[in-house]
Structures are given as C-alpha cells and as structure tokens.
C-alpha cells in the first residue's frame, strides 16, 4: 500500500486521470487529426425545387471524432450561408463546391480525399 492507503495500480490511474484533465485529451485531438486525414469526403450539389444545396458527405470509420457539428458551424460561418447536419452529412445553401473544398483542406482534410461531383443532381 502506498499513499493514502491506495494500491500502486490505483495511484497510477488517479495520476493519469489528473494529468489528462489538466492537459486536455491530447490523444483525442491526435485521433481527430488522423480521422480527418483518412476520411473520404464527397461534395455534390442538388437542385431542390428552385434552390441549390451543397451536400458534403463524410465517409470515415470514425465519424464521431471528426466533429461534424463543429465543421458545419465553421463552414456556415465562413461561407455566410445557412445549413444543417443530418447524420454524417452537412448541407449548405447554394452552390459552394469550390469554396467548400478549399475550406475543408484548411480544416485538415487531405485534398486528394475530397471528391467533388461536377454535375447537379435533380431531386
């Protein structure tokens, strides 16, 4: 028994918990960077009635670590456009394909993993 009557294993766990709470979860941040680099992103435009909508679909094994909500918030802010999140898809108002691609690269996604469909899909 060591400090305060705890076993040495439990002391290590407590120290690890304290360090991660003080330093933040660097492992989660590193995992998010890796997930962004490996994610496959499809960007297309759909015509809905008379309006165009840019659809950004994320295909990744670890979608939760990408923080789609945060990405959507940043895209909407920088594009000055409305939008929504539905599962692993972000929808942004207007034809924003070129700007979305550039912004996704700035946000940490690999350019060669961003596939942009040049046709407009009628829905």
Tab-separated table of N, CA, C and O in Angstrom:
chain	number	residue	atom	x	y	z
A	1	UNK	N	0.838	-1.188	0.000
A	1	UNK	CA	0.000	0.000	0.000
A	1	UNK	C	0.873	1.238	0.000
A	1	UNK	O	1.836	1.337	0.722
A	2	UNK	N	0.500	2.190	-0.798
A	2	UNK	CA	1.262	3.423	-0.922
A	2	UNK	C	0.536	4.583	-0.272
A	2	UNK	O	-0.043	4.462	0.806
A	3	UNK	N	0.541	5.688	-0.946
A	3	UNK	CA	-0.087	6.914	-0.459
A	3	UNK	C	-1.564	6.725	-0.162
A	3	UNK	O	-2.290	6.133	-0.932
A	4	UNK	N	-1.972	7.245	0.954
A	4	UNK	CA	-3.380	7.284	1.341
A	4	UNK	C	-4.063	5.928	1.304
A	4	UNK	O	-5.260	5.818	1.075
A	5	UNK	N	-3.304	4.866	1.465
A	5	UNK	CA	-3.882	3.541	1.538
A	5	UNK	C	-4.333	2.985	0.189
A	5	UNK	O	-5.107	2.047	0.133
A	6	UNK	N	-3.870	3.571	-0.926
A	6	UNK	CA	-4.246	3.079	-2.264
A	6	UNK	C	-3.172	2.138	-2.776
A	6	UNK	O	-1.996	2.305	-2.477
A	7	UNK	N	-3.588	1.183	-3.563
A	7	UNK	CA	-2.614	0.315	-4.197
A	7	UNK	C	-1.874	1.123	-5.262
A	7	UNK	O	-2.340	2.161	-5.719
A	8	UNK	N	-0.706	0.641	-5.670
A	8	UNK	CA	0.088	1.375	-6.650
A	8	UNK	C	-0.615	1.460	-8.002
A	8	UNK	O	-0.490	2.447	-8.711
A	9	UNK	N	-1.372	0.427	-8.365
A	9	UNK	CA	-2.117	0.466	-9.622
A	9	UNK	C	-3.146	1.587	-9.608
A	9	UNK	O	-3.292	2.327	-10.575
A	10	UNK	N	-3.873	1.689	-8.505
A	10	UNK	CA	-4.904	2.729	-8.382
A	10	UNK	C	-4.278	4.110	-8.369
A	10	UNK	O	-4.830	5.046	-8.926
A	11	UNK	N	-3.078	4.255	-7.739
A	11	UNK	CA	-2.396	5.544	-7.734
A	11	UNK	C	-2.054	5.976	-9.156
A	11	UNK	O	-2.222	7.128	-9.530
A	12	UNK	N	-1.584	5.041	-9.972
A	12	UNK	CA	-1.259	5.353	-11.368
A	12	UNK	C	-2.483	5.805	-12.140
A	12	UNK	O	-2.422	6.730	-12.941
A	13	UNK	N	-3.625	5.143	-11.894
A	13	UNK	CA	-4.862	5.531	-12.560
A	13	UNK	C	-5.279	6.942	-12.175
A	13	UNK	O	-5.698	7.733	-13.011
A	14	UNK	N	-5.162	7.264	-10.890
A	14	UNK	CA	-5.539	8.590	-10.404
A	14	UNK	C	-4.638	9.646	-11.022
A	14	UNK	O	-5.096	10.696	-11.471
A	15	UNK	N	-3.335	9.367	-11.070
A	15	UNK	CA	-2.384	10.314	-11.660
A	15	UNK	C	-2.691	10.511	-13.144
A	15	UNK	O	-2.694	11.646	-13.634
A	16	UNK	N	-2.958	9.445	-13.865
A	16	UNK	CA	-3.299	9.550	-15.282
A	16	UNK	C	-4.555	10.382	-15.492
A	16	UNK	O	-4.622	11.208	-16.400
A	17	UNK	N	-5.569	10.175	-14.665
A	17	UNK	CA	-6.811	10.942	-14.772
A	17	UNK	C	-6.564	12.424	-14.521
A	17	UNK	O	-7.084	13.284	-15.237
A	18	UNK	N	-5.755	12.730	-13.496
A	18	UNK	CA	-5.454	14.124	-13.184
A	18	UNK	C	-4.670	14.786	-14.318
A	18	UNK	O	-4.957	15.916	-14.707
A	19	UNK	N	-3.677	14.094	-14.844
A	19	UNK	CA	-2.887	14.652	-15.938
A	19	UNK	C	-3.730	14.891	-17.180
A	19	UNK	O	-3.622	15.931	-17.824
A	20	UNK	N	-4.587	13.944	-17.528
A	20	UNK	CA	-5.416	14.120	-18.725
A	20	UNK	C	-6.419	15.244	-18.539
A	20	UNK	O	-6.725	15.977	-19.479
A	21	UNK	N	-6.920	15.447	-17.310
A	21	UNK	CA	-7.856	16.542	-17.081
A	21	UNK	C	-7.139	17.890	-17.124
A	21	UNK	O	-7.704	18.886	-17.561
A	22	UNK	N	-5.893	17.931	-16.678
A	22	UNK	CA	-5.130	19.181	-16.708
A	22	UNK	C	-4.618	19.513	-18.098
A	22	UNK	O	-4.653	20.666	-18.531
A	23	UNK	N	-4.133	18.522	-18.808
A	23	UNK	CA	-3.531	18.745	-20.120
A	23	UNK	C	-4.528	18.667	-21.260
A	23	UNK	O	-4.211	19.021	-22.384
A	24	UNK	N	-5.725	18.241	-20.983
A	24	UNK	CA	-6.682	18.004	-22.063
A	24	UNK	C	-6.414	16.639	-22.652
A	24	UNK	O	-5.386	16.019	-22.391
A	25	UNK	N	-7.324	16.175	-23.433
A	25	UNK	CA	-7.146	14.854	-24.032
A	25	UNK	C	-6.389	14.987	-25.343
A	25	UNK	O	-6.985	15.106	-26.407
A	26	UNK	N	-5.069	14.974	-25.256
A	26	UNK	CA	-4.248	15.082	-26.451
A	26	UNK	C	-4.430	13.867	-27.349
A	26	UNK	O	-4.325	13.971	-28.563
A	27	UNK	N	-4.730	12.722	-26.752
A	27	UNK	CA	-4.970	11.521	-27.546
A	27	UNK	C	-6.195	11.687	-28.425
A	27	UNK	O	-6.206	11.268	-29.576
A	28	UNK	N	-7.249	12.314	-27.891
A	28	UNK	CA	-8.452	12.560	-28.687
A	28	UNK	C	-8.168	13.530	-29.820
A	28	UNK	O	-8.656	13.365	-30.929
A	29	UNK	N	-7.374	14.567	-29.557
A	29	UNK	CA	-7.032	15.545	-30.588
A	29	UNK	C	-6.211	14.874	-31.687
A	29	UNK	O	-6.444	15.107	-32.876
A	30	UNK	N	-5.266	14.042	-31.298
A	30	UNK	CA	-4.451	13.328	-32.277
A	30	UNK	C	-5.312	12.374	-33.099
A	30	UNK	O	-5.142	12.260	-34.303
A	31	UNK	N	-6.263	11.709	-32.444
A	31	UNK	CA	-7.154	10.794	-33.141
A	31	UNK	C	-8.031	11.555	-34.138
A	31	UNK	O	-8.294	11.064	-35.229
A	32	UNK	N	-8.467	12.761	-33.790
A	32	UNK	CA	-9.285	13.573	-34.684
A	32	UNK	C	-8.487	13.977	-35.912
A	32	UNK	O	-9.012	13.973	-37.033
A	33	UNK	N	-7.219	14.323	-35.735
A	33	UNK	CA	-6.369	14.706	-36.867
A	33	UNK	C	-6.201	13.521	-37.813
A	33	UNK	O	-6.322	13.656	-39.031
A	34	UNK	N	-5.965	12.356	-37.260
A	34	UNK	CA	-5.804	11.156	-38.082
A	34	UNK	C	-7.105	10.831	-38.811
A	34	UNK	O	-7.095	10.497	-39.997
A	35	UNK	N	-8.240	10.945	-38.115
A	35	UNK	CA	-9.534	10.658	-38.738
A	35	UNK	C	-9.813	11.621	-39.888
A	35	UNK	O	-10.336	11.220	-40.926
A	36	UNK	N	-9.461	12.895	-39.733
A	36	UNK	CA	-9.665	13.875	-40.803
A	36	UNK	C	-8.803	13.544	-42.010
A	36	UNK	O	-9.247	13.659	-43.149
A	37	UNK	N	-7.554	13.153	-41.774
A	37	UNK	CA	-6.657	12.838	-42.877
A	37	UNK	C	-7.102	11.597	-43.639
A	37	UNK	O	-6.875	11.482	-44.834
A	38	UNK	N	-7.747	10.665	-42.957
A	38	UNK	CA	-8.144	9.413	-43.597
A	38	UNK	C	-9.564	9.442	-44.145
A	38	UNK	O	-9.929	8.573	-44.931
A	39	UNK	N	-10.354	10.433	-43.757
A	39	UNK	CA	-11.761	10.481	-44.173
A	39	UNK	C	-11.892	10.747	-45.660
A	39	UNK	O	-11.150	11.535	-46.233
A	40	UNK	N	-12.861	10.102	-46.257
A	40	UNK	CA	-13.215	10.337	-47.649
A	40	UNK	C	-14.429	11.263	-47.646
A	40	UNK	O	-15.427	10.986	-46.984
A	41	UNK	N	-14.329	12.383	-48.365
A	41	UNK	CA	-15.384	13.391	-48.358
A	41	UNK	C	-15.916	13.541	-49.780
A	41	UNK	O	-15.153	13.746	-50.716
A	42	UNK	N	-17.235	13.438	-49.913
A	42	UNK	CA	-17.883	13.615	-51.218
A	42	UNK	C	-18.688	14.904	-51.183
A	42	UNK	O	-19.487	15.121	-50.274
A	43	UNK	N	-18.466	15.758	-52.178
A	43	UNK	CA	-19.172	17.038	-52.262
A	43	UNK	C	-19.964	17.046	-53.564
A	43	UNK	O	-19.411	16.786	-54.635
A	44	UNK	N	-21.254	17.336	-53.461
A	44	UNK	CA	-22.102	17.399	-54.650
A	44	UNK	C	-23.136	18.497	-54.460
A	44	UNK	O	-23.340	18.991	-53.357
A	45	UNK	N	-23.779	18.883	-55.558
A	45	UNK	CA	-24.828	19.897	-55.500
A	45	UNK	C	-26.131	19.266	-55.946
A	45	UNK	O	-26.171	18.534	-56.942
A	46	UNK	N	-27.199	19.532	-55.189
A	46	UNK	CA	-28.528	19.056	-55.545
A	46	UNK	C	-29.431	20.251	-55.787
A	46	UNK	O	-29.321	21.267	-55.104
A	47	UNK	N	-30.311	20.109	-56.766
A	47	UNK	CA	-31.317	21.135	-57.009
A	47	UNK	C	-32.603	20.671	-56.331
A	47	UNK	O	-33.136	19.616	-56.647
A	48	UNK	N	-33.079	21.481	-55.404
A	48	UNK	CA	-34.323	21.183	-54.698
A	48	UNK	C	-35.293	22.306	-55.013
A	48	UNK	O	-35.088	23.438	-54.584
A	49	UNK	N	-36.311	21.933	-55.745
A	49	UNK	CA	-37.242	22.914	-56.308
A	49	UNK	C	-36.425	23.903	-57.129
A	49	UNK	O	-35.854	23.539	-58.127
A	50	UNK	N	-36.334	25.154	-56.694
A	50	UNK	CA	-35.552	26.132	-57.451
A	50	UNK	C	-34.207	26.421	-56.809
A	50	UNK	O	-33.406	27.188	-57.334
A	51	UNK	N	-33.910	25.828	-55.661
A	51	UNK	CA	-32.719	26.162	-54.895
A	51	UNK	C	-31.618	25.119	-55.059
A	51	UNK	O	-31.895	23.938	-55.235
A	52	UNK	N	-30.374	25.580	-54.958
A	52	UNK	CA	-29.235	24.673	-54.984
A	52	UNK	C	-28.745	24.451	-53.555
A	52	UNK	O	-28.708	25.380	-52.745
A	53	UNK	N	-28.376	23.212	-53.266
A	53	UNK	CA	-27.877	22.835	-51.943
A	53	UNK	C	-26.591	22.042	-52.140
A	53	UNK	O	-26.553	21.076	-52.893
A	54	UNK	N	-25.519	22.469	-51.445
A	54	UNK	CA	-24.261	21.725	-51.471
A	54	UNK	C	-24.324	20.666	-50.378
A	54	UNK	O	-24.577	20.976	-49.221
A	55	UNK	N	-24.092	19.416	-50.757
A	55	UNK	CA	-24.154	18.286	-49.830
A	55	UNK	C	-22.736	17.752	-49.634
A	55	UNK	O	-22.062	17.406	-50.602
A	56	UNK	N	-22.298	17.731	-48.383
A	56	UNK	CA	-20.957	17.257	-48.034
A	56	UNK	C	-21.129	15.995	-47.200
A	56	UNK	O	-21.632	16.050	-46.081
A	57	UNK	N	-20.702	14.861	-47.757
A	57	UNK	CA	-20.885	13.571	-47.088
A	57	UNK	C	-19.542	13.038	-46.626
A	57	UNK	O	-18.590	12.945	-47.399
A	58	UNK	N	-19.463	12.690	-45.349
A	58	UNK	CA	-18.230	12.182	-44.748
A	58	UNK	C	-18.319	10.672	-44.647
A	58	UNK	O	-19.246	10.135	-44.063
A	59	UNK	N	-17.333	9.982	-45.216
A	59	UNK	CA	-17.267	8.530	-45.174
A	59	UNK	C	-15.992	8.163	-44.426
A	59	UNK	O	-14.902	8.225	-44.970
A	60	UNK	N	-16.148	7.838	-43.155
A	60	UNK	CA	-14.996	7.534	-42.319
A	60	UNK	C	-15.371	6.427	-41.347
A	60	UNK	O	-16.525	6.298	-40.957
A	61	UNK	N	-14.374	5.684	-40.931
A	61	UNK	CA	-14.627	4.637	-39.941
A	61	UNK	C	-14.846	5.239	-38.553
A	61	UNK	O	-15.441	4.614	-37.695
A	62	UNK	N	-14.392	6.471	-38.349
A	62	UNK	CA	-14.517	7.119	-37.044
A	62	UNK	C	-15.136	8.507	-37.210
A	62	UNK	O	-14.490	9.525	-36.980
A	63	UNK	N	-16.398	8.543	-37.613
A	63	UNK	CA	-17.087	9.804	-37.894
A	63	UNK	C	-17.225	10.659	-36.646
A	63	UNK	O	-17.141	11.883	-36.713
A	64	UNK	N	-17.398	10.032	-35.480
A	64	UNK	CA	-17.611	10.805	-34.243
A	64	UNK	C	-16.421	11.686	-33.888
A	64	UNK	O	-16.594	12.777	-33.374
A	65	UNK	N	-15.209	11.244	-34.164
A	65	UNK	CA	-14.037	12.031	-33.780
A	65	UNK	C	-13.783	13.200	-34.726
A	65	UNK	O	-12.990	14.079	-34.420
A	66	UNK	N	-14.479	13.238	-35.867
A	66	UNK	CA	-14.287	14.335	-36.823
A	66	UNK	C	-14.963	15.612	-36.361
A	66	UNK	O	-14.547	16.697	-36.714
A	67	UNK	N	-15.999	15.541	-35.547
A	67	UNK	CA	-16.761	16.698	-35.062
A	67	UNK	C	-17.465	17.399	-36.226
A	67	UNK	O	-17.158	18.544	-36.576
A	68	UNK	N	-18.411	16.695	-36.809
A	68	UNK	CA	-19.151	17.225	-37.952
A	68	UNK	C	-19.909	18.489	-37.574
A	68	UNK	O	-19.991	19.428	-38.371
A	69	UNK	N	-20.445	18.547	-36.369
A	69	UNK	CA	-21.175	19.748	-35.923
A	69	UNK	C	-20.266	20.976	-35.957
A	69	UNK	O	-20.657	22.042	-36.410
A	70	UNK	N	-19.054	20.835	-35.457
A	70	UNK	CA	-18.101	21.943	-35.445
A	70	UNK	C	-17.690	22.350	-36.846
A	70	UNK	O	-17.553	23.544	-37.147
A	71	UNK	N	-17.499	21.371	-37.725
A	71	UNK	CA	-17.144	21.660	-39.115
A	71	UNK	C	-18.285	22.392	-39.799
A	71	UNK	O	-18.064	23.376	-40.518
A	72	UNK	N	-19.513	21.945	-39.566
A	72	UNK	CA	-20.677	22.604	-40.169
A	72	UNK	C	-20.781	24.049	-39.696
A	72	UNK	O	-21.032	24.961	-40.490
A	73	UNK	N	-20.583	24.264	-38.410
A	73	UNK	CA	-20.650	25.617	-37.847
A	73	UNK	C	-19.611	26.524	-38.511
A	73	UNK	O	-19.890	27.649	-38.904
A	74	UNK	N	-18.382	26.000	-38.671
A	74	UNK	CA	-17.306	26.783	-39.284
A	74	UNK	C	-17.585	27.050	-40.770
A	74	UNK	O	-17.376	28.157	-41.263
A	75	UNK	N	-18.066	26.040	-41.490
A	75	UNK	CA	-18.388	26.227	-42.909
A	75	UNK	C	-19.491	27.269	-43.094
A	75	UNK	O	-19.381	28.146	-43.941
A	76	UNK	N	-20.538	27.170	-42.298
A	76	UNK	CA	-21.646	28.122	-42.412
A	76	UNK	C	-21.170	29.546	-42.108
A	76	UNK	O	-21.559	30.495	-42.778
A	77	UNK	N	-20.304	29.672	-41.119
A	77	UNK	CA	-19.802	30.990	-40.754
A	77	UNK	C	-18.933	31.570	-41.869
A	77	UNK	O	-19.113	32.709	-42.281
A	78	UNK	N	-18.010	30.758	-42.396
A	78	UNK	CA	-17.075	31.272	-43.396
A	78	UNK	C	-17.690	31.411	-44.776
A	78	UNK	O	-17.208	32.197	-45.586
A	79	UNK	N	-18.753	30.666	-45.054
A	79	UNK	CA	-19.436	30.783	-46.339
A	79	UNK	C	-20.587	31.779	-46.275
A	79	UNK	O	-21.167	32.107	-47.314
A	80	UNK	N	-20.919	32.235	-45.085
A	80	UNK	CA	-22.058	33.146	-44.879
A	80	UNK	C	-23.319	32.547	-45.497
A	80	UNK	O	-24.026	33.180	-46.275
A	81	UNK	N	-23.573	31.291	-45.138
A	81	UNK	CA	-24.718	30.573	-45.692
A	81	UNK	C	-25.356	29.732	-44.593
A	81	UNK	O	-24.701	29.346	-43.630
A	82	UNK	N	-26.624	29.446	-44.755
A	82	UNK	CA	-27.318	28.567	-43.832
A	82	UNK	C	-27.002	27.125	-44.139
A	82	UNK	O	-26.460	26.802	-45.193
A	83	UNK	N	-27.341	26.251	-43.209
A	83	UNK	CA	-27.098	24.843	-43.446
A	83	UNK	C	-27.561	24.006	-42.277
A	83	UNK	O	-28.061	24.522	-41.281
A	84	UNK	N	-27.379	22.699	-42.427
A	84	UNK	CA	-27.805	21.771	-41.388
A	84	UNK	C	-26.917	20.526	-41.413
A	84	UNK	O	-26.180	20.299	-42.378
A	85	UNK	N	-27.021	19.738	-40.348
A	85	UNK	CA	-26.301	18.468	-40.251
A	85	UNK	C	-27.330	17.360	-40.111
A	85	UNK	O	-28.240	17.447	-39.294
A	86	UNK	N	-27.190	16.320	-40.922
A	86	UNK	CA	-28.055	15.149	-40.851
A	86	UNK	C	-27.176	13.904	-40.850
A	86	UNK	O	-26.701	13.478	-41.901
A	87	UNK	N	-26.928	13.374	-39.672
A	87	UNK	CA	-26.073	12.188	-39.559
A	87	UNK	C	-24.636	12.528	-39.909
A	87	UNK	O	-24.007	13.358	-39.260
A	88	UNK	N	-24.099	11.905	-40.950
A	88	UNK	CA	-22.735	12.196	-41.384
A	88	UNK	C	-22.715	13.079	-42.630
A	88	UNK	O	-21.764	13.061	-43.403
A	89	UNK	N	-23.785	13.868	-42.823
A	89	UNK	CA	-23.920	14.748	-43.993
A	89	UNK	C	-24.149	16.182	-43.525
A	89	UNK	O	-24.933	16.438	-42.627
A	90	UNK	N	-23.435	17.113	-44.170
A	90	UNK	CA	-23.660	18.539	-43.960
A	90	UNK	C	-24.289	19.085	-45.230
A	90	UNK	O	-23.818	18.799	-46.328
A	91	UNK	N	-25.356	19.865	-45.069
A	91	UNK	CA	-25.996	20.529	-46.212
A	91	UNK	C	-25.830	22.029	-46.026
A	91	UNK	O	-26.132	22.562	-44.977
A	92	UNK	N	-25.335	22.703	-47.078
A	92	UNK	CA	-25.118	24.140	-47.044
A	92	UNK	C	-25.863	24.752	-48.222
A	92	UNK	O	-25.835	24.220	-49.335
A	93	UNK	N	-26.505	25.876	-47.980
A	93	UNK	CA	-27.284	26.532	-49.030
A	93	UNK	C	-26.373	27.077	-50.134
A	93	UNK	O	-25.311	27.619	-49.859
A	94	UNK	N	-26.824	26.910	-51.373
A	94	UNK	CA	-26.111	27.447	-52.528
A	94	UNK	C	-25.114	26.469	-53.114
A	94	UNK	O	-24.856	25.405	-52.575
A	95	UNK	N	-24.549	26.857	-54.264
A	95	UNK	CA	-23.512	26.061	-54.923
A	95	UNK	C	-22.163	26.518	-54.371
A	95	UNK	O	-21.602	27.513	-54.801
A	96	UNK	N	-21.633	25.773	-53.421
A	96	UNK	CA	-20.416	26.161	-52.701
A	96	UNK	C	-19.284	25.151	-52.910
A	96	UNK	O	-18.348	25.104	-52.115
A	97	UNK	N	-19.329	24.372	-53.971
A	97	UNK	CA	-18.375	23.268	-54.147
A	97	UNK	C	-16.915	23.695	-54.055
A	97	UNK	O	-16.133	23.088	-53.322
A	98	UNK	N	-16.533	24.731	-54.793
A	98	UNK	CA	-15.128	25.141	-54.844
A	98	UNK	C	-14.678	25.680	-53.491
A	98	UNK	O	-13.608	25.315	-52.980
A	99	UNK	N	-15.485	26.512	-52.887
A	99	UNK	CA	-15.135	27.101	-51.595
A	99	UNK	C	-15.110	26.047	-50.488
A	99	UNK	O	-14.244	26.085	-49.611
A	100	UNK	N	-16.042	25.098	-50.536
A	100	UNK	CA	-16.076	24.028	-49.531
A	100	UNK	C	-14.799	23.199	-49.603
A	100	UNK	O	-14.200	22.881	-48.579
A	101	UNK	N	-14.368	22.870	-50.792
A	101	UNK	CA	-13.143	22.077	-50.956
A	101	UNK	C	-11.949	22.811	-50.337
A	101	UNK	O	-11.179	22.233	-49.574
A	102	UNK	N	-11.813	24.091	-50.642
A	102	UNK	CA	-10.703	24.880	-50.102
A	102	UNK	C	-10.762	24.955	-48.577
A	102	UNK	O	-9.754	24.779	-47.888
A	103	UNK	N	-11.961	25.185	-48.027
A	103	UNK	CA	-12.111	25.288	-46.575
A	103	UNK	C	-11.854	23.962	-45.871
A	103	UNK	O	-11.278	23.929	-44.782
A	104	UNK	N	-12.288	22.845	-46.476
A	104	UNK	CA	-12.036	21.539	-45.871
A	104	UNK	C	-10.541	21.240	-45.801
A	104	UNK	O	-10.059	20.671	-44.824
A	105	UNK	N	-9.801	21.647	-46.832
A	105	UNK	CA	-8.343	21.468	-46.802
A	105	UNK	C	-7.748	22.307	-45.672
A	105	UNK	O	-6.885	21.843	-44.927
A	106	UNK	N	-8.231	23.529	-45.508
A	106	UNK	CA	-7.759	24.386	-44.412
A	106	UNK	C	-8.088	23.783	-43.042
A	106	UNK	O	-7.349	23.984	-42.085
A	107	UNK	N	-9.199	23.044	-42.960
A	107	UNK	CA	-9.617	22.440	-41.692
A	107	UNK	C	-8.904	21.117	-41.396
A	107	UNK	O	-9.171	20.489	-40.375
A	108	UNK	N	-8.018	20.662	-42.305
A	108	UNK	CA	-7.215	19.480	-42.011
A	108	UNK	C	-7.521	18.243	-42.831
A	108	UNK	O	-6.931	17.194	-42.594
A	109	UNK	N	-8.438	18.323	-43.778
A	109	UNK	CA	-8.734	17.176	-44.626
A	109	UNK	C	-7.750	17.133	-45.787
A	109	UNK	O	-7.297	18.171	-46.267
A	110	UNK	N	-7.419	15.932	-46.245
A	110	UNK	CA	-6.486	15.786	-47.371
A	110	UNK	C	-7.202	16.092	-48.678
A	110	UNK	O	-8.309	15.610	-48.922
A	111	UNK	N	-6.564	16.917	-49.514
A	111	UNK	CA	-7.178	17.356	-50.768
A	111	UNK	C	-7.495	16.181	-51.693
A	111	UNK	O	-8.534	16.169	-52.354
A	112	UNK	N	-6.629	15.180	-51.726
A	112	UNK	CA	-6.876	14.036	-52.617
A	112	UNK	C	-8.020	13.149	-52.122
A	112	UNK	O	-8.519	12.324	-52.869
A	113	UNK	N	-8.471	13.326	-50.887
A	113	UNK	CA	-9.596	12.558	-50.350
A	113	UNK	C	-10.925	13.303	-50.469
A	113	UNK	O	-11.941	12.811	-49.995
A	114	UNK	N	-10.914	14.485	-51.063
A	114	UNK	CA	-12.134	15.260	-51.252
A	114	UNK	C	-12.563	15.106	-52.705
A	114	UNK	O	-11.895	15.580	-53.614
A	115	UNK	N	-13.677	14.424	-52.921
A	115	UNK	CA	-14.179	14.166	-54.256
A	115	UNK	C	-15.335	15.119	-54.553
A	115	UNK	O	-16.340	15.117	-53.839
A	116	UNK	N	-15.189	15.924	-55.597
A	116	UNK	CA	-16.211	16.908	-55.948
A	116	UNK	C	-16.916	16.449	-57.222
A	116	UNK	O	-16.265	16.249	-58.254
A	117	UNK	N	-18.233	16.288	-57.149
A	117	UNK	CA	-19.032	15.900	-58.301
A	117	UNK	C	-19.396	17.165	-59.069
A	117	UNK	O	-19.942	18.108	-58.509
A	118	UNK	N	-19.091	17.207	-60.347
A	118	UNK	CA	-19.297	18.412	-61.160
A	118	UNK	C	-20.726	18.550	-61.676
A	118	UNK	O	-21.103	19.608	-62.164
A	119	UNK	N	-21.528	17.504	-61.575
A	119	UNK	CA	-22.905	17.589	-62.077
A	119	UNK	C	-23.851	18.043	-60.967
A	119	UNK	O	-23.542	17.926	-59.795
A	120	UNK	N	-24.977	18.576	-61.391
A	120	UNK	CA	-26.020	18.980	-60.439
A	120	UNK	C	-27.120	17.936	-60.479
A	120	UNK	O	-27.684	17.654	-61.539
A	121	UNK	N	-27.408	17.343	-59.326
A	121	UNK	CA	-28.400	16.280	-59.227
A	121	UNK	C	-29.767	16.907	-58.962
A	121	UNK	O	-29.920	17.732	-58.076
A	122	UNK	N	-30.762	16.514	-59.741
A	122	UNK	CA	-32.136	16.990	-59.550
A	122	UNK	C	-32.831	16.086	-58.523
A	122	UNK	O	-32.824	14.879	-58.666
A	123	UNK	N	-33.410	16.692	-57.487
A	123	UNK	CA	-34.136	15.881	-56.505
A	123	UNK	C	-35.554	16.359	-56.364
A	123	UNK	O	-35.927	17.416	-56.719
